[in-house]
C-alpha positions as semicolon CSV with decimal commas, in nm:
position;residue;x (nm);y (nm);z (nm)
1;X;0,000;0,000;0,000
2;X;0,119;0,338;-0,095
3;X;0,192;0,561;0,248
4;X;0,203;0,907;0,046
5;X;0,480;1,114;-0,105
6;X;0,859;1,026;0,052
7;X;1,007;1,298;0,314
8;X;1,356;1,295;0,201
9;X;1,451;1,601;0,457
10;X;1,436;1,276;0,735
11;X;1,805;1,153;0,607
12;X;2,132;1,339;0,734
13;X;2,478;1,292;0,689
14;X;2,671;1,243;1,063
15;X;3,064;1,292;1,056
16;X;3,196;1,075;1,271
17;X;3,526;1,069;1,468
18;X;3,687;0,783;1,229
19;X;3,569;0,976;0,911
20;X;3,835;1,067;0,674
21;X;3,798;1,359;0,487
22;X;4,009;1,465;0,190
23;X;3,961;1,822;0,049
24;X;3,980;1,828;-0,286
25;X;4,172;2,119;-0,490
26;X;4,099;2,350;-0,764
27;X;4,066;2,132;-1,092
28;X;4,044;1,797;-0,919
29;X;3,722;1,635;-0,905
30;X;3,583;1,271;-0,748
31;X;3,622;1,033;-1,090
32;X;3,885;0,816;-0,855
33;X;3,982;0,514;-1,072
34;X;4,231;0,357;-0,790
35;X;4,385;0,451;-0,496
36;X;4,626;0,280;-0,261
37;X;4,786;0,340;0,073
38;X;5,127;0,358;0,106
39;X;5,435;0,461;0,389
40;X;5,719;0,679;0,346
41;X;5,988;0,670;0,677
42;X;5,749;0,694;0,971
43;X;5,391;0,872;0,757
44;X;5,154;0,697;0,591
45;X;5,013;0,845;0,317
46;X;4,686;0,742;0,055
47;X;4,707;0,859;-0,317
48;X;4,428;0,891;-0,555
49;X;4,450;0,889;-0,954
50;X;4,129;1,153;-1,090
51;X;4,073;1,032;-1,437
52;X;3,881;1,389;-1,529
53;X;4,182;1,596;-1,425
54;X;4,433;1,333;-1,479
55;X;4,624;1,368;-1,164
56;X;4,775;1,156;-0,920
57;X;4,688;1,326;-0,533
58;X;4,901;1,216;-0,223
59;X;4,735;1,359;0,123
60;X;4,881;1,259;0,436
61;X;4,675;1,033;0,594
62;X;4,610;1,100;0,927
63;X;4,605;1,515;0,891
64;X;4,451;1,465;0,529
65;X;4,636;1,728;0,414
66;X;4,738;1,756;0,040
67;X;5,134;1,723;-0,016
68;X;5,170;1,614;-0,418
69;X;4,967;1,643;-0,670
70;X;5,126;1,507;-0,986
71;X;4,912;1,645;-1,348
72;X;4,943;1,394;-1,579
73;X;4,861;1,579;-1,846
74;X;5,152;1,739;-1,860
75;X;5,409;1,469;-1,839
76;X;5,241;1,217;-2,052
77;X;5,189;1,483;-2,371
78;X;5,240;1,277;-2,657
79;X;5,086;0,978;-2,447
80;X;4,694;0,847;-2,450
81;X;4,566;0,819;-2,056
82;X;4,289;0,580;-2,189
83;X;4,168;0,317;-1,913
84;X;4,438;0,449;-1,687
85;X;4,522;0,336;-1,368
86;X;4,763;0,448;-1,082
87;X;5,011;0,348;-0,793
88;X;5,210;0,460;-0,561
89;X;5,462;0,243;-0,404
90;X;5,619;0,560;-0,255
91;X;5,738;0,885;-0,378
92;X;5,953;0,824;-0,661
93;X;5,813;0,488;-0,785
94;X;5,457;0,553;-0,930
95;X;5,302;0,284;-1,157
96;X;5,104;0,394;-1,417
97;X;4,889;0,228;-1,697
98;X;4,640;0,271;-2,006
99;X;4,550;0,079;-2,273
100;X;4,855;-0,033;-2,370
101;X;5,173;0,055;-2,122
102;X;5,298;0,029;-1,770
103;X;5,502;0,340;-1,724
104;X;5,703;0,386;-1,363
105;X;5,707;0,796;-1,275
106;X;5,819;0,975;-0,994
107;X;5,663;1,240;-0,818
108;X;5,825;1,499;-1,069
109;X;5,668;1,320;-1,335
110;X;5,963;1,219;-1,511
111;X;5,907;0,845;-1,701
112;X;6,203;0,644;-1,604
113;X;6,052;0,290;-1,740
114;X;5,759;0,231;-2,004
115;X;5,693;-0,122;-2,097
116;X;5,458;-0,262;-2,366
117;X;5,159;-0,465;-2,295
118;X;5,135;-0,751;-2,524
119;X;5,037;-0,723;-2,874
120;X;4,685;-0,751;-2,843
121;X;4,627;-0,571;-2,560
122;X;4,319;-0,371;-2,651
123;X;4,161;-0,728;-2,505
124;X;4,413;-0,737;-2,241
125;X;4,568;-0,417;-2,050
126;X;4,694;-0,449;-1,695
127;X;4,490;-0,264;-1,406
128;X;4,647;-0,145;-1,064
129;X;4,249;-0,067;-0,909
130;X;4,162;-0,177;-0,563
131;X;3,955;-0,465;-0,693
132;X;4,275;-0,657;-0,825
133;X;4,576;-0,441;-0,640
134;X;4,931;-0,489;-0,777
135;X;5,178;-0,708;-0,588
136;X;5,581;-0,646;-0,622
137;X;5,819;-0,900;-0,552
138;X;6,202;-0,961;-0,656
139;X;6,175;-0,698;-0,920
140;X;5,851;-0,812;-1,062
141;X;5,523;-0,633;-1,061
142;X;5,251;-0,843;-1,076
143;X;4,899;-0,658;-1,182
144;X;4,521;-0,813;-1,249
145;X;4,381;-0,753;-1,602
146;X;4,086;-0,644;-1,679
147;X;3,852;-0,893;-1,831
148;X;3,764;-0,853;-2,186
149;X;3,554;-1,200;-2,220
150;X;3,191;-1,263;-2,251
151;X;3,189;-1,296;-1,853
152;X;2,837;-1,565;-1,876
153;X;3,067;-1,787;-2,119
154;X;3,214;-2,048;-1,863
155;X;3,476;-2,162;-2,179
156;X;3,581;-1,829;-2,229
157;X;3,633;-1,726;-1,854
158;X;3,875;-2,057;-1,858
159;X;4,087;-1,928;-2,148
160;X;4,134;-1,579;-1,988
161;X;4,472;-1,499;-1,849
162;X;4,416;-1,267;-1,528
163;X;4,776;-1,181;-1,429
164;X;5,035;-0,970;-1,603
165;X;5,404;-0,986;-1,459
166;X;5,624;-0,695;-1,568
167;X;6,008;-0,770;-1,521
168;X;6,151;-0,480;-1,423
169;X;6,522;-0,544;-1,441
170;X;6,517;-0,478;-1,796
Protein backbone atom coordinates (compact mmCIF):
# COMPACT_ATOMS: atom_id res chain seq x y z
CA UNK A 1 0.00 0.00 0.00
CA UNK A 2 1.19 3.38 -0.95
CA UNK A 3 1.92 5.61 2.48
CA UNK A 4 2.03 9.07 0.46
CA UNK A 5 4.80 11.14 -1.05
CA UNK A 6 8.59 10.26 0.52
CA UNK A 7 10.07 12.98 3.14
CA UNK A 8 13.56 12.95 2.01
CA UNK A 9 14.51 16.01 4.57
CA UNK A 10 14.36 12.76 7.35
CA UNK A 11 18.05 11.53 6.07
CA UNK A 12 21.32 13.39 7.34
CA UNK A 13 24.78 12.92 6.89
CA UNK A 14 26.71 12.43 10.63
CA UNK A 15 30.64 12.92 10.56
CA UNK A 16 31.96 10.75 12.71
CA UNK A 17 35.26 10.69 14.68
CA UNK A 18 36.87 7.83 12.29
CA UNK A 19 35.69 9.76 9.11
CA UNK A 20 38.35 10.67 6.74
CA UNK A 21 37.98 13.59 4.87
CA UNK A 22 40.09 14.65 1.90
CA UNK A 23 39.61 18.22 0.49
CA UNK A 24 39.80 18.28 -2.86
CA UNK A 25 41.72 21.19 -4.90
CA UNK A 26 40.99 23.50 -7.64
CA UNK A 27 40.66 21.32 -10.92
CA UNK A 28 40.44 17.97 -9.19
CA UNK A 29 37.22 16.35 -9.05
CA UNK A 30 35.83 12.71 -7.48
CA UNK A 31 36.22 10.33 -10.90
CA UNK A 32 38.85 8.16 -8.55
CA UNK A 33 39.82 5.14 -10.72
CA UNK A 34 42.31 3.57 -7.90
CA UNK A 35 43.85 4.51 -4.96
CA UNK A 36 46.26 2.80 -2.61
CA UNK A 37 47.86 3.40 0.73
CA UNK A 38 51.27 3.58 1.06
CA UNK A 39 54.35 4.61 3.89
CA UNK A 40 57.19 6.79 3.46
CA UNK A 41 59.88 6.70 6.77
CA UNK A 42 57.49 6.94 9.71
CA UNK A 43 53.91 8.72 7.57
CA UNK A 44 51.54 6.97 5.91
CA UNK A 45 50.13 8.45 3.17
CA UNK A 46 46.86 7.42 0.55
CA UNK A 47 47.07 8.59 -3.17
CA UNK A 48 44.28 8.91 -5.55
CA UNK A 49 44.50 8.89 -9.54
CA UNK A 50 41.29 11.53 -10.90
CA UNK A 51 40.73 10.32 -14.37
CA UNK A 52 38.81 13.89 -15.29
CA UNK A 53 41.82 15.96 -14.25
CA UNK A 54 44.33 13.33 -14.79
CA UNK A 55 46.24 13.68 -11.64
CA UNK A 56 47.75 11.56 -9.20
CA UNK A 57 46.88 13.26 -5.33
CA UNK A 58 49.01 12.16 -2.23
CA UNK A 59 47.35 13.59 1.23
CA UNK A 60 48.81 12.59 4.36
CA UNK A 61 46.75 10.33 5.94
CA UNK A 62 46.10 11.00 9.27
CA UNK A 63 46.05 15.15 8.91
CA UNK A 64 44.51 14.65 5.29
CA UNK A 65 46.36 17.28 4.14
CA UNK A 66 47.38 17.56 0.40
CA UNK A 67 51.34 17.23 -0.16
CA UNK A 68 51.70 16.14 -4.18
CA UNK A 69 49.67 16.43 -6.70
CA UNK A 70 51.26 15.07 -9.86
CA UNK A 71 49.12 16.45 -13.48
CA UNK A 72 49.43 13.94 -15.79
CA UNK A 73 48.61 15.79 -18.46
CA UNK A 74 51.52 17.39 -18.60
CA UNK A 75 54.09 14.69 -18.39
CA UNK A 76 52.41 12.17 -20.52
CA UNK A 77 51.89 14.83 -23.71
CA UNK A 78 52.40 12.77 -26.57
CA UNK A 79 50.86 9.78 -24.47
CA UNK A 80 46.94 8.47 -24.50
CA UNK A 81 45.66 8.19 -20.56
CA UNK A 82 42.89 5.80 -21.89
CA UNK A 83 41.68 3.17 -19.13
CA UNK A 84 44.38 4.49 -16.87
CA UNK A 85 45.22 3.36 -13.68
CA UNK A 86 47.63 4.48 -10.82
CA UNK A 87 50.11 3.48 -7.93
CA UNK A 88 52.10 4.60 -5.61
CA UNK A 89 54.62 2.43 -4.04
CA UNK A 90 56.19 5.60 -2.55
CA UNK A 91 57.38 8.85 -3.78
CA UNK A 92 59.53 8.24 -6.61
CA UNK A 93 58.13 4.88 -7.85
CA UNK A 94 54.57 5.53 -9.30
CA UNK A 95 53.02 2.84 -11.57
CA UNK A 96 51.04 3.94 -14.17
CA UNK A 97 48.89 2.28 -16.97
CA UNK A 98 46.40 2.71 -20.06
CA UNK A 99 45.50 0.79 -22.73
CA UNK A 100 48.55 -0.33 -23.70
CA UNK A 101 51.73 0.55 -21.22
CA UNK A 102 52.98 0.29 -17.70
CA UNK A 103 55.02 3.40 -17.24
CA UNK A 104 57.03 3.86 -13.63
CA UNK A 105 57.07 7.96 -12.75
CA UNK A 106 58.19 9.75 -9.94
CA UNK A 107 56.63 12.40 -8.18
CA UNK A 108 58.25 14.99 -10.69
CA UNK A 109 56.68 13.20 -13.35
CA UNK A 110 59.63 12.19 -15.11
CA UNK A 111 59.07 8.45 -17.01
CA UNK A 112 62.03 6.44 -16.04
CA UNK A 113 60.52 2.90 -17.40
CA UNK A 114 57.59 2.31 -20.04
CA UNK A 115 56.93 -1.22 -20.97
CA UNK A 116 54.58 -2.62 -23.66
CA UNK A 117 51.59 -4.65 -22.95
CA UNK A 118 51.35 -7.51 -25.24
CA UNK A 119 50.37 -7.23 -28.74
CA UNK A 120 46.85 -7.51 -28.43
CA UNK A 121 46.27 -5.71 -25.60
CA UNK A 122 43.19 -3.71 -26.51
CA UNK A 123 41.61 -7.28 -25.05
CA UNK A 124 44.13 -7.37 -22.41
CA UNK A 125 45.68 -4.17 -20.50
CA UNK A 126 46.94 -4.49 -16.95
CA UNK A 127 44.90 -2.64 -14.06
CA UNK A 128 46.47 -1.45 -10.64
CA UNK A 129 42.49 -0.67 -9.09
CA UNK A 130 41.62 -1.77 -5.63
CA UNK A 131 39.55 -4.65 -6.93
CA UNK A 132 42.75 -6.57 -8.25
CA UNK A 133 45.76 -4.41 -6.40
CA UNK A 134 49.31 -4.89 -7.77
CA UNK A 135 51.78 -7.08 -5.88
CA UNK A 136 55.81 -6.46 -6.22
CA UNK A 137 58.19 -9.00 -5.52
CA UNK A 138 62.02 -9.61 -6.56
CA UNK A 139 61.75 -6.98 -9.20
CA UNK A 140 58.51 -8.12 -10.62
CA UNK A 141 55.23 -6.33 -10.61
CA UNK A 142 52.51 -8.43 -10.76
CA UNK A 143 48.99 -6.58 -11.82
CA UNK A 144 45.21 -8.13 -12.49
CA UNK A 145 43.81 -7.53 -16.02
CA UNK A 146 40.86 -6.44 -16.79
CA UNK A 147 38.52 -8.93 -18.31
CA UNK A 148 37.64 -8.53 -21.86
CA UNK A 149 35.54 -12.00 -22.20
CA UNK A 150 31.91 -12.63 -22.51
CA UNK A 151 31.89 -12.96 -18.53
CA UNK A 152 28.37 -15.65 -18.76
CA UNK A 153 30.67 -17.87 -21.19
CA UNK A 154 32.14 -20.48 -18.63
CA UNK A 155 34.76 -21.62 -21.79
CA UNK A 156 35.81 -18.29 -22.29
CA UNK A 157 36.33 -17.26 -18.54
CA UNK A 158 38.75 -20.57 -18.58
CA UNK A 159 40.87 -19.28 -21.48
CA UNK A 160 41.34 -15.79 -19.88
CA UNK A 161 44.72 -14.99 -18.49
CA UNK A 162 44.16 -12.67 -15.28
CA UNK A 163 47.76 -11.81 -14.29
CA UNK A 164 50.35 -9.70 -16.03
CA UNK A 165 54.04 -9.86 -14.59
CA UNK A 166 56.24 -6.95 -15.68
CA UNK A 167 60.08 -7.70 -15.21
CA UNK A 168 61.51 -4.80 -14.23
CA UNK A 169 65.22 -5.44 -14.41
CA UNK A 170 65.17 -4.78 -17.96
Amino acid sequence: MYAGQPQYNLTEVTVLTDTLSFPLGENTYNNIKSFNLFTSGEKDYISFYDERSASINIYHLQSQVLVKKLNLGKSFQGHKLYKTTAYCKNFDSIFITNKDKLYLVDTLGKIKTKIDFIENSRVAYASLENAYPPILKDNVLYTGIRPSVDDKSFKSLKKWKTIYSFDLTN
